[in-house]
Amino acid sequence: MGMVGGGRGAFIGAVHRMAAALDSQIELVCGAFSSDPDRSRLSGQDLFLPSERVYGSYREMITREAALPEGERMDFVSIVTPNHVHYGPAKMALEHGFHVVCDKPLCFSMEEARDLVHTVEETGLLFALTHNYTGYPMVKQARAMIRAGELGTIRKVVVEYPQGWLSTKLEDSDQKQAGWRTDPARSGIAGAMGDIGTHAENLAEYITGLRISELCADLTAFVPGRRLDDDGNILLRFDNGAKGILHASQISAGEENDLNIRVYGEKGGFHWRQMEPNTLVVKWLDRPVEIRRTGVGELYPESQAHTRIPAGHPEGYLEAFANIYRNVAYCLQARLRGEEPDPLYLDFPTVHDGLRGMQFIETVVRSSESDEKWTKM
Amino acid sequence: MGMVGGGRGAFIGAVHRMAAALDSQIELVCGAFSSDPDRSRLSGQDLFLPSERVYGSYREMITREAALPEGERMDFVSIVTPNHVHYGPAKMALEHGFHVVCDKPLCFSMEEARDLVHTVEETGLLFALTHNYTGYPMVKQARAMIRAGELGTIRKVVVEYPQGWLSTKLEDSDQKQAGWRTDPARSGIAGAMGDIGTHAENLAEYITGLRISELCADLTAFVPGRRLDDDGNILLRFDNGAKGILHASQISAGEENDLNIRVYGEKGGFHWRQMEPNTLVVKWLDRPVEIRRTGVGELYPESQAHTRIPAGHPEGYLEAFANIYRNVAYCLQARLRGEEPDPLYLDFPTVHDGLRGMQFIETVVRSSESDEKWTKM
Amino acid sequence: MGMVGGGRGAFIGAVHRMAAALDSQIELVCGAFSSDPDRSRLSGQDLFLPSERVYGSYREMITREAALPEGERMDFVSIVTPNHVHYGPAKMALEHGFHVVCDKPLCFSMEEARDLVHTVEETGLLFALTHNYTGYPMVKQARAMIRAGELGTIRKVVVEYPQGWLSTKLEDSDQKQAGWRTDPARSGIAGAMGDIGTHAENLAEYITGLRISELCADLTAFVPGRRLDDDGNILLRFDNGAKGILHASQISAGEENDLNIRVYGEKGGFHWRQMEPNTLVVKWLDRPVEIRRTGVGELYPESQAHTRIPAGHPEGYLEAFANIYRNVAYCLQARLRGEEPDPLYLDFPTVHDGLRGMQFIETVVRSSESDEKWTKM
Amino acid sequence: MGMVGGGRGAFIGAVHRMAAALDSQIELVCGAFSSDPDRSRLSGQDLFLPSERVYGSYREMITREAALPEGERMDFVSIVTPNHVHYGPAKMALEHGFHVVCDKPLCFSMEEARDLVHTVEETGLLFALTHNYTGYPMVKQARAMIRAGELGTIRKVVVEYPQGWLSTKLEDSDQKQAGWRTDPARSGIAGAMGDIGTHAENLAEYITGLRISELCADLTAFVPGRRLDDDGNILLRFDNGAKGILHASQISAGEENDLNIRVYGEKGGFHWRQMEPNTLVVKWLDRPVEIRRTGVGELYPESQAHTRIPAGHPEGYLEAFANIYRNVAYCLQARLRGEEPDPLYLDFPTVHDGLRGMQFIETVVRSSESDEKWTKM
């Protein structure tokens, strides 16, 4: 694996490295950790990389790695830069024959998104998008339950992603995370909706298997002077007639990272919360509420295949994140062996989920500016 | 107290009686418990009432009680009938000089609502509406915190009222509660929104002190053949610029009665849930989450005045309901003594809250049928 | 009902009155509310009692009420005084033909306890002891589950009653509740163990149907200068071979009133907490954890018969307390009609539970002072 | 790192490998994964190890690795075998100059334990024992709070470790984990107490900084035919006069792995639960309950230094486990650089904790067999 971004001081780069390392299936062999070559070099030292494989730019990295003999060069690129620097390295990596793991949202604009989809389809390479929250075992369980029809036809979906960390104008300090996320030039046309709203959208569609068909959005920038939305409330309609609500916020003061989803069908419903991810509360019309737990009792294979440790030992965010990397590794290994990968391991978000997320952002922003009630997605 | 409705087999009548009895301030002295005189008579026997004060209709009751000497006749009427039989007895009671306690929603139509407001204002009598959920001590605490500015300017409100009991077509059975609630002739123009949506609306405006200024609603009758909404999702805008979400549902399969509200201001937020009403989770921008509990530590007088028992002994639904009756009793006693009531006891929902609820129902139904995004309330 | 104790400033007297009033089956007709006749008189006024039925002492009350014609005099006495004033009024009431409801613990010494059992048996009168925590619907459900064998043979019981309110020497202030509870002359040989340990013991034996056969106790008075235990840890052995733990504390700083019990059998276990009394968490060897809730789904008749309101509306401490009073009222009514009471309503703690509690106190204190590991109960 | 044990089918070996890999500070370079050489070889292949460094026995591994040039040979040994195969490889590794990470309990007997302590002291090598539960950030926070005196003098400790997985005679199946844990020849003189009771003991002493001075134990083998205890209840006395309870069980049917601890001091208390490890509920005498969370707000450096990801992203069992490995790696790196390690990283359990655990097992078993109330530890 070669990494683009994630140098000293970055948050998400370290997360990707831990997620990639956890299962000992992936080795970090090179990186272009910063657009500042010195920072990149120092970051490479921190990571015990040989200096000749620490590059000053992603262009240099991709060019030089592509020139290395097979077996020696990196197998895939992991892109952990801010949104506006996703498309460039992703496109170039694909064109040089490298598979890609990319942080979300996919890119900066719909044009970029469509082009990446096209490039992935053309090259036939793997492209994984780290919508990591779908990596949790109990999210897999929830999805499998719905697929198996346990809840009956889905009627209602409530998905929420409240945070409070941008309740003040943090971007005026030197907080790096706040800086780029609230900057249209680096984040795109949406703030909270791009950063976390897309996670909520992805989770809702992943778990239910439904598609949002139209929506009605009300976005707000509550903090004076902020240039992108820090809160959004959205009515949803799904393609099967289900209705729903999505809200995401970075000004819900005091909230940490409370992504959660409730789904109700004809026969029952469930509630899953990211902050206690090993619990799935399942509610039934005709029998008591059940608490399903990671690794406990009979669970669907989709859930079991993404669980590492026995019941009662909590698995966390990094393990869910690692499930994406591990699945990518297993699929690459299967390719190398000329085999079809086990379908259980094909379960990771792809460039198509990325395109979907970009459509969501675009639709939400358009709806919020419109006087019409419903905007099609 | 004389009661209209609440005969054998009714649910809410018994609740009102227990709530009125709890504090030994109110005595049930007469009733017209059913439109069926036999049922009324038997219900009166169950309640140890003398037969001469068990009436065959509310008209009879009001007329004959009004003819009794002062001090002997009932002081006020408690109306616990379905929605379409609120206006009649309320209007007649007021016109005969009786105070009124009335179940919610206030009545059947905006015309009735406006007329009742007018009548109450004209007569100067007390009129309490049993939006009982605002009777909980920790709801009082939450409201007092906001009033005192502890959360700063309010930015976001999320209020929910999910139930699952109407997930099937229960009205086709002989379930009395389901029957009238889904029948436009008895319930009015809204189903879930009238029954429980109004509680959510009342709670949100009560706690925040804000007013909903406009909204965007999407109501649905999910159960085939149902004539009124059994689910609704609503975007809210408040008069101070705050945004919000209200959703209420009777097809959220497996949910009991999970009314809950989250409010976020500039400095912090909180979460209160009716099913664990003695806990208020308070979240802060700059310090740890606090768990405030009924009767524990320093609480606002508004909260303390509505608490009966020491910390750690849960107070429930009946106690909250009883707070309305007790406050009404205290205010009546003050009137009898020619005194101003303690402002703490003036804290119960009135005919104005009832009018507001009717406006909410009317606005929501109108919005749901409209293609325009925002409908003013 | 006539009340002994419970005058102005008392806590538990008001609780008894609310519990007795809730179901409109019992009327407070007289009282001796304080050993101070003036205080008694004023308390009677607060309660709207005619002055001639407010007495200066329990002796006066019992003598004068006994002289009233049947139908006019009180039916039973409710004793809500500190421990050392239980025996006197209880004994005298029984001897004058009055049924008794008495706060716990039963009395002050084993001699008194045995004498009361004897007197109750001789007179054939009803005697209810307000171990109110067994009045909760989900405690009834838990007991019925064990009786029905759902958990298999019981192996382990963990019952806890932590409070923190006596973490400082509150008895040095004028806090009335702290004063008598820490005074051997008024409380007896035990402090925390008599006040709340007996509730834990009663709950454990009630729910499991087992009897503690021997125990090993370690009592402590942590607060310097305190004269009775404020904390105790106890190993339990039950008559069927089950083992267990009981601990009760008034120095568990920050705890409110967290009485809770866990029971484990061969097939499953459960957890019940008084502070969230409408939830019973049931755990199984071979299927998911279930959340059983007051009034939700199929519950045992023992639970349903002690539930007043529909699912999702929390019932609290007063409702559980009222279940004792209501059952006593129903049994008295059956007696008056010459009928056998419905066995569901015979379910309230009696003088025998009181004796058992006194034995528990005596055994625990003896064990704590002993070097022997096990002391028989 | 070289590993002893942990071949195919083992549970804890994989946990150690993930914990060691997470932070990219440790590389697995060799192993003797099974006493069966074929199984060891296949396990090595699974782990991408070169065949020449997959050994048929720990003896072979230690001898051959010691013969490799410095810089090439393993730095330390990780021992993940059942209890009866801890001493042998640990002793031999130390004698050949290798640092050791060893699973708990330390070994099989007090003699072995004392000898290992002696050997570690003599060689001056690092010895880490994987009492992993003390690796959680909020356990570090709790310990730091007590050290800083925030709770005042500690009065009461309640530590519990209930599991239910051995509620039936699982050792009669071919379940490998159950087999050795219930076999005196492989597990030692205690069952549940050795396996999980020692975790509880270690957690209690680690968090409080107190030492258990004497105890009173009641151990039971509930499952017919079981040869070691599957449940134990213990009264504790600490060296500062605090009292406590420890219970551990493998027949608490339906429990997963609910290690938890409550500590109460003069000023406040807290509750920590392993199954929701990122939450520390802190209770105060004089202010509201606080919810402290991993990574949120101001926490002690001891907590922050063991946290990897921002607030609201749950860290789990593997991250806590990895904190031990990472600290060992940091300390080894400091040694290699000739520096003193940062004291924050010296925080991992050592051979002395291991000896303490063995003393605990020995004392508990002795106490359980004794008629005397208190047994000194």
PDB file of N, CA and C in Angstrom, chain A residues 67-122:
ATOM      1  N   ALA A  67       7.123   2.332 -12.077  1.00  0.00           N
ATOM      2  CA  ALA A  67       8.350   1.921 -12.758  1.00  0.00           C
ATOM      3  C   ALA A  67       9.055   0.765 -12.045  1.00  0.00           C
ATOM      4  N   LEU A  68       8.617   0.484 -10.810  1.00  0.00           N
ATOM      5  CA  LEU A  68       9.257  -0.617 -10.059  1.00  0.00           C
ATOM      6  C   LEU A  68       8.776  -1.960 -10.604  1.00  0.00           C
ATOM      7  N   PRO A  69       9.576  -2.988 -10.402  1.00  0.00           N
ATOM      8  CA  PRO A  69       9.139  -4.306 -10.866  1.00  0.00           C
ATOM      9  C   PRO A  69       7.899  -4.789 -10.097  1.00  0.00           C
ATOM     10  N   GLU A  70       7.105  -5.546 -10.776  1.00  0.00           N
ATOM     11  CA  GLU A  70       5.935  -6.150 -10.135  1.00  0.00           C
ATOM     12  C   GLU A  70       6.396  -6.951  -8.916  1.00  0.00           C
ATOM     13  N   GLY A  71       5.563  -6.997  -7.897  1.00  0.00           N
ATOM     14  CA  GLY A  71       5.977  -7.726  -6.691  1.00  0.00           C
ATOM     15  C   GLY A  71       6.714  -6.804  -5.741  1.00  0.00           C
ATOM     16  N   GLU A  72       7.310  -5.769  -6.284  1.00  0.00           N
ATOM     17  CA  GLU A  72       8.056  -4.854  -5.432  1.00  0.00           C
ATOM     18  C   GLU A  72       7.243  -3.570  -5.233  1.00  0.00           C
ATOM     19  N   ARG A  73       6.598  -3.143  -6.293  1.00  0.00           N
ATOM     20  CA  ARG A  73       5.846  -1.894  -6.200  1.00  0.00           C
ATOM     21  C   ARG A  73       4.576  -2.078  -5.367  1.00  0.00           C
ATOM     22  N   MET A  74       4.068  -0.962  -4.956  1.00  0.00           N
ATOM     23  CA  MET A  74       2.818  -0.997  -4.180  1.00  0.00           C
ATOM     24  C   MET A  74       1.702  -1.646  -5.000  1.00  0.00           C
ATOM     25  N   ASP A  75       0.740  -2.268  -4.277  1.00  0.00           N
ATOM     26  CA  ASP A  75      -0.404  -2.878  -4.961  1.00  0.00           C
ATOM     27  C   ASP A  75      -1.546  -1.892  -5.165  1.00  0.00           C
ATOM     28  N   PHE A  76      -1.669  -1.020  -4.188  1.00  0.00           N
ATOM     29  CA  PHE A  76      -2.782  -0.065  -4.306  1.00  0.00           C
ATOM     30  C   PHE A  76      -2.436   1.219  -3.590  1.00  0.00           C
ATOM     31  N   VAL A  77      -3.210   2.250  -3.913  1.00  0.00           N
ATOM     32  CA  VAL A  77      -3.006   3.567  -3.327  1.00  0.00           C
ATOM     33  C   VAL A  77      -4.127   3.843  -2.323  1.00  0.00           C
ATOM     34  N   SER A  78      -3.771   4.394  -1.202  1.00  0.00           N
ATOM     35  CA  SER A  78      -4.759   4.819  -0.213  1.00  0.00           C
ATOM     36  C   SER A  78      -4.747   6.345  -0.153  1.00  0.00           C
ATOM     37  N   ILE A  79      -5.893   6.952  -0.448  1.00  0.00           N
ATOM     38  CA  ILE A  79      -5.968   8.416  -0.563  1.00  0.00           C
ATOM     39  C   ILE A  79      -6.697   9.000   0.643  1.00  0.00           C
ATOM     40  N   VAL A  80      -5.994   9.788   1.433  1.00  0.00           N
ATOM     41  CA  VAL A  80      -6.540  10.261   2.708  1.00  0.00           C
ATOM     42  C   VAL A  80      -6.437  11.781   2.812  1.00  0.00           C
ATOM     43  N   THR A  81      -6.435  12.432   1.675  1.00  0.00           N
ATOM     44  CA  THR A  81      -6.342  13.898   1.600  1.00  0.00           C
ATOM     45  C   THR A  81      -7.722  14.536   1.755  1.00  0.00           C
ATOM     46  N   PRO A  82      -7.768  15.881   1.910  1.00  0.00           N
ATOM     47  CA  PRO A  82      -9.072  16.563   1.869  1.00  0.00           C
ATOM     48  C   PRO A  82      -9.760  16.346   0.516  1.00  0.00           C
ATOM     49  N   ASN A  83     -11.075  16.602   0.510  1.00  0.00           N
ATOM     50  CA  ASN A  83     -11.920  16.283  -0.645  1.00  0.00           C
ATOM     51  C   ASN A  83     -11.381  16.742  -1.996  1.00  0.00           C
ATOM     52  N   HIS A  84     -10.797  17.933  -2.015  1.00  0.00           N
ATOM     53  CA  HIS A  84     -10.413  18.479  -3.312  1.00  0.00           C
ATOM     54  C   HIS A  84      -9.164  17.803  -3.892  1.00  0.00           C
ATOM     55  N   VAL A  85      -8.527  16.971  -3.097  1.00  0.00           N
ATOM     56  CA  VAL A  85      -7.364  16.235  -3.598  1.00  0.00           C
ATOM     57  C   VAL A  85      -7.647  14.736  -3.638  1.00  0.00           C
ATOM     58  N   HIS A  86      -8.880  14.370  -3.945  1.00  0.00           N
ATOM     59  CA  HIS A  86      -9.194  12.954  -4.141  1.00  0.00           C
ATOM     60  C   HIS A  86      -9.069  12.578  -5.619  1.00  0.00           C
ATOM     61  N   TYR A  87      -9.680  13.419  -6.433  1.00  0.00           N
ATOM     62  CA  TYR A  87      -9.798  13.051  -7.841  1.00  0.00           C
ATOM     63  C   TYR A  87      -8.440  12.860  -8.505  1.00  0.00           C
ATOM     64  N   GLY A  88      -7.553  13.813  -8.286  1.00  0.00           N
ATOM     65  CA  GLY A  88      -6.263  13.783  -8.973  1.00  0.00           C
ATOM     66  C   GLY A  88      -5.519  12.472  -8.754  1.00  0.00           C
ATOM     67  N   PRO A  89      -5.181  12.152  -7.527  1.00  0.00           N
ATOM     68  CA  PRO A  89      -4.425  10.919  -7.306  1.00  0.00           C
ATOM     69  C   PRO A  89      -5.217   9.660  -7.675  1.00  0.00           C
ATOM     70  N   ALA A  90      -6.541   9.707  -7.472  1.00  0.00           N
ATOM     71  CA  ALA A  90      -7.330   8.516  -7.786  1.00  0.00           C
ATOM     72  C   ALA A  90      -7.274   8.239  -9.288  1.00  0.00           C
ATOM     73  N   LYS A  91      -7.522   9.264 -10.038  1.00  0.00           N
ATOM     74  CA  LYS A  91      -7.509   9.133 -11.491  1.00  0.00           C
ATOM     75  C   LYS A  91      -6.140   8.650 -11.987  1.00  0.00           C
ATOM     76  N   MET A  92      -5.114   9.301 -11.496  1.00  0.00           N
ATOM     77  CA  MET A  92      -3.759   8.960 -11.965  1.00  0.00           C
ATOM     78  C   MET A  92      -3.372   7.533 -11.560  1.00  0.00           C
ATOM     79  N   ALA A  93      -3.744   7.156 -10.337  1.00  0.00           N
ATOM     80  CA  ALA A  93      -3.429   5.800  -9.861  1.00  0.00           C
ATOM     81  C   ALA A  93      -4.102   4.770 -10.754  1.00  0.00           C
ATOM     82  N   LEU A  94      -5.371   4.974 -11.021  1.00  0.00           N
ATOM     83  CA  LEU A  94      -6.109   4.028 -11.859  1.00  0.00           C
ATOM     84  C   LEU A  94      -5.461   3.929 -13.240  1.00  0.00           C
ATOM     85  N   GLU A  95      -5.088   5.084 -13.771  1.00  0.00           N
ATOM     86  CA  GLU A  95      -4.496   5.086 -15.109  1.00  0.00           C
ATOM     87  C   GLU A  95      -3.134   4.397 -15.144  1.00  0.00           C
ATOM     88  N   HIS A  96      -2.491   4.326 -13.982  1.00  0.00           N
ATOM     89  CA  HIS A  96      -1.212   3.622 -13.915  1.00  0.00           C
ATOM     90  C   HIS A  96      -1.373   2.200 -13.408  1.00  0.00           C
ATOM     91  N   GLY A  97      -2.616   1.740 -13.327  1.00  0.00           N
ATOM     92  CA  GLY A  97      -2.833   0.326 -13.002  1.00  0.00           C
ATOM     93  C   GLY A  97      -2.906   0.005 -11.531  1.00  0.00           C
ATOM     94  N   PHE A  98      -3.019   1.029 -10.711  1.00  0.00           N
ATOM     95  CA  PHE A  98      -3.098   0.768  -9.270  1.00  0.00           C
ATOM     96  C   PHE A  98      -4.550   0.770  -8.790  1.00  0.00           C
ATOM     97  N   HIS A  99      -4.872  -0.212  -7.974  1.00  0.00           N
ATOM     98  CA  HIS A  99      -6.160  -0.184  -7.283  1.00  0.00           C
ATOM     99  C   HIS A  99      -6.165   1.011  -6.321  1.00  0.00           C
ATOM    100  N   VAL A 100      -7.379   1.378  -5.873  1.00  0.00           N
ATOM    101  CA  VAL A 100      -7.492   2.573  -5.037  1.00  0.00           C
ATOM    102  C   VAL A 100      -8.401   2.334  -3.830  1.00  0.00           C
ATOM    103  N   VAL A 101      -7.951   2.800  -2.685  1.00  0.00           N
ATOM    104  CA  VAL A 101      -8.828   2.986  -1.527  1.00  0.00           C
ATOM    105  C   VAL A 101      -8.866   4.482  -1.278  1.00  0.00           C
ATOM    106  N   CYS A 102     -10.066   5.050  -1.175  1.00  0.00           N
ATOM    107  CA  CYS A 102     -10.173   6.503  -1.114  1.00  0.00           C
ATOM    108  C   CYS A 102     -11.111   6.914   0.024  1.00  0.00           C
ATOM    109  N   ASP A 103     -10.723   7.947   0.721  1.00  0.00           N
ATOM    110  CA  ASP A 103     -11.611   8.460   1.752  1.00  0.00           C
ATOM    111  C   ASP A 103     -12.842   9.109   1.102  1.00  0.00           C
ATOM    112  N   LYS A 104     -13.868   9.302   1.887  1.00  0.00           N
ATOM    113  CA  LYS A 104     -15.095   9.890   1.347  1.00  0.00           C
ATOM    114  C   LYS A 104     -15.183  11.356   1.727  1.00  0.00           C
ATOM    115  N   PRO A 105     -16.009  12.170   1.087  1.00  0.00           N
ATOM    116  CA  PRO A 105     -16.773  11.838  -0.114  1.00  0.00           C
ATOM    117  C   PRO A 105     -15.835  11.605  -1.282  1.00  0.00           C
ATOM    118  N   LEU A 106     -16.379  11.008  -2.322  1.00  0.00           N
ATOM    119  CA  LEU A 106     -15.558  10.546  -3.435  1.00  0.00           C
ATOM    120  C   LEU A 106     -14.664  11.652  -3.979  1.00  0.00           C
ATOM    121  N   CYS A 107     -15.240  12.830  -4.223  1.00  0.00           N
ATOM    122  CA  CYS A 107     -14.424  13.870  -4.847  1.00  0.00           C
ATOM    123  C   CYS A 107     -15.094  15.231  -4.669  1.00  0.00           C
ATOM    124  N   PHE A 108     -14.918  16.102  -5.598  1.00  0.00           N
ATOM    125  CA  PHE A 108     -15.273  17.493  -5.404  1.00  0.00           C
ATOM    126  C   PHE A 108     -16.502  17.891  -6.205  1.00  0.00           C
ATOM    127  N   SER A 109     -16.709  17.248  -7.319  1.00  0.00           N
ATOM    128  CA  SER A 109     -17.817  17.641  -8.188  1.00  0.00           C
ATOM    129  C   SER A 109     -18.414  16.421  -8.861  1.00  0.00           C
ATOM    130  N   MET A 110     -19.606  16.597  -9.410  1.00  0.00           N
ATOM    131  CA  MET A 110     -20.267  15.518 -10.128  1.00  0.00           C
ATOM    132  C   MET A 110     -19.456  15.093 -11.351  1.00  0.00           C
ATOM    133  N   GLU A 111     -18.802  16.046 -12.000  1.00  0.00           N
ATOM    134  CA  GLU A 111     -18.020  15.694 -13.180  1.00  0.00           C
ATOM    135  C   GLU A 111     -16.899  14.733 -12.796  1.00  0.00           C
ATOM    136  N   GLU A 112     -16.163  15.121 -11.769  1.00  0.00           N
ATOM    137  CA  GLU A 112     -15.096  14.247 -11.287  1.00  0.00           C
ATOM    138  C   GLU A 112     -15.643  12.862 -10.943  1.00  0.00           C
ATOM    139  N   ALA A 113     -16.787  12.859 -10.285  1.00  0.00           N
ATOM    140  CA  ALA A 113     -17.361  11.590  -9.833  1.00  0.00           C
ATOM    141  C   ALA A 113     -17.682  10.699 -11.017  1.00  0.00           C
ATOM    142  N   ARG A 114     -18.332  11.288 -12.025  1.00  0.00           N
ATOM    143  CA  ARG A 114     -18.703  10.471 -13.179  1.00  0.00           C
ATOM    144  C   ARG A 114     -17.465   9.965 -13.908  1.00  0.00           C
ATOM    145  N   ASP A 115     -16.459  10.831 -13.952  1.00  0.00           N
ATOM    146  CA  ASP A 115     -15.231  10.416 -14.628  1.00  0.00           C
ATOM    147  C   ASP A 115     -14.552   9.269 -13.875  1.00  0.00           C
ATOM    148  N   LEU A 116     -14.570   9.319 -12.555  1.00  0.00           N
ATOM    149  CA  LEU A 116     -13.938   8.237 -11.795  1.00  0.00           C
ATOM    150  C   LEU A 116     -14.696   6.920 -11.995  1.00  0.00           C
ATOM    151  N   VAL A 117     -16.020   6.996 -11.976  1.00  0.00           N
ATOM    152  CA  VAL A 117     -16.798   5.786 -12.229  1.00  0.00           C
ATOM    153  C   VAL A 117     -16.407   5.193 -13.579  1.00  0.00           C
ATOM    154  N   HIS A 118     -16.345   6.071 -14.553  1.00  0.00           N
ATOM    155  CA  HIS A 118     -15.988   5.639 -15.902  1.00  0.00           C
ATOM    156  C   HIS A 118     -14.601   4.975 -15.918  1.00  0.00           C
ATOM    157  N   THR A 119     -13.647   5.625 -15.271  1.00  0.00           N
ATOM    158  CA  THR A 119     -12.275   5.114 -15.261  1.00  0.00           C
ATOM    159  C   THR A 119     -12.192   3.760 -14.552  1.00  0.00           C
ATOM    160  N   VAL A 120     -12.881   3.636 -13.454  1.00  0.00           N
ATOM    161  CA  VAL A 120     -12.873   2.350 -12.735  1.00  0.00           C
ATOM    162  C   VAL A 120     -13.470   1.262 -13.621  1.00  0.00           C
ATOM    163  N   GLU A 121     -14.582   1.584 -14.273  1.00  0.00           N
ATOM    164  CA  GLU A 121     -15.216   0.572 -15.120  1.00  0.00           C
ATOM    165  C   GLU A 121     -14.302   0.185 -16.274  1.00  0.00           C
ATOM    166  N   GLU A 122     -13.634   1.173 -16.831  1.00  0.00           N
ATOM    167  CA  GLU A 122     -12.753   0.919 -17.955  1.00  0.00           C
ATOM    168  C   GLU A 122     -11.544   0.078 -17.573  1.00  0.00           C
TER     169      GLU A 122
END
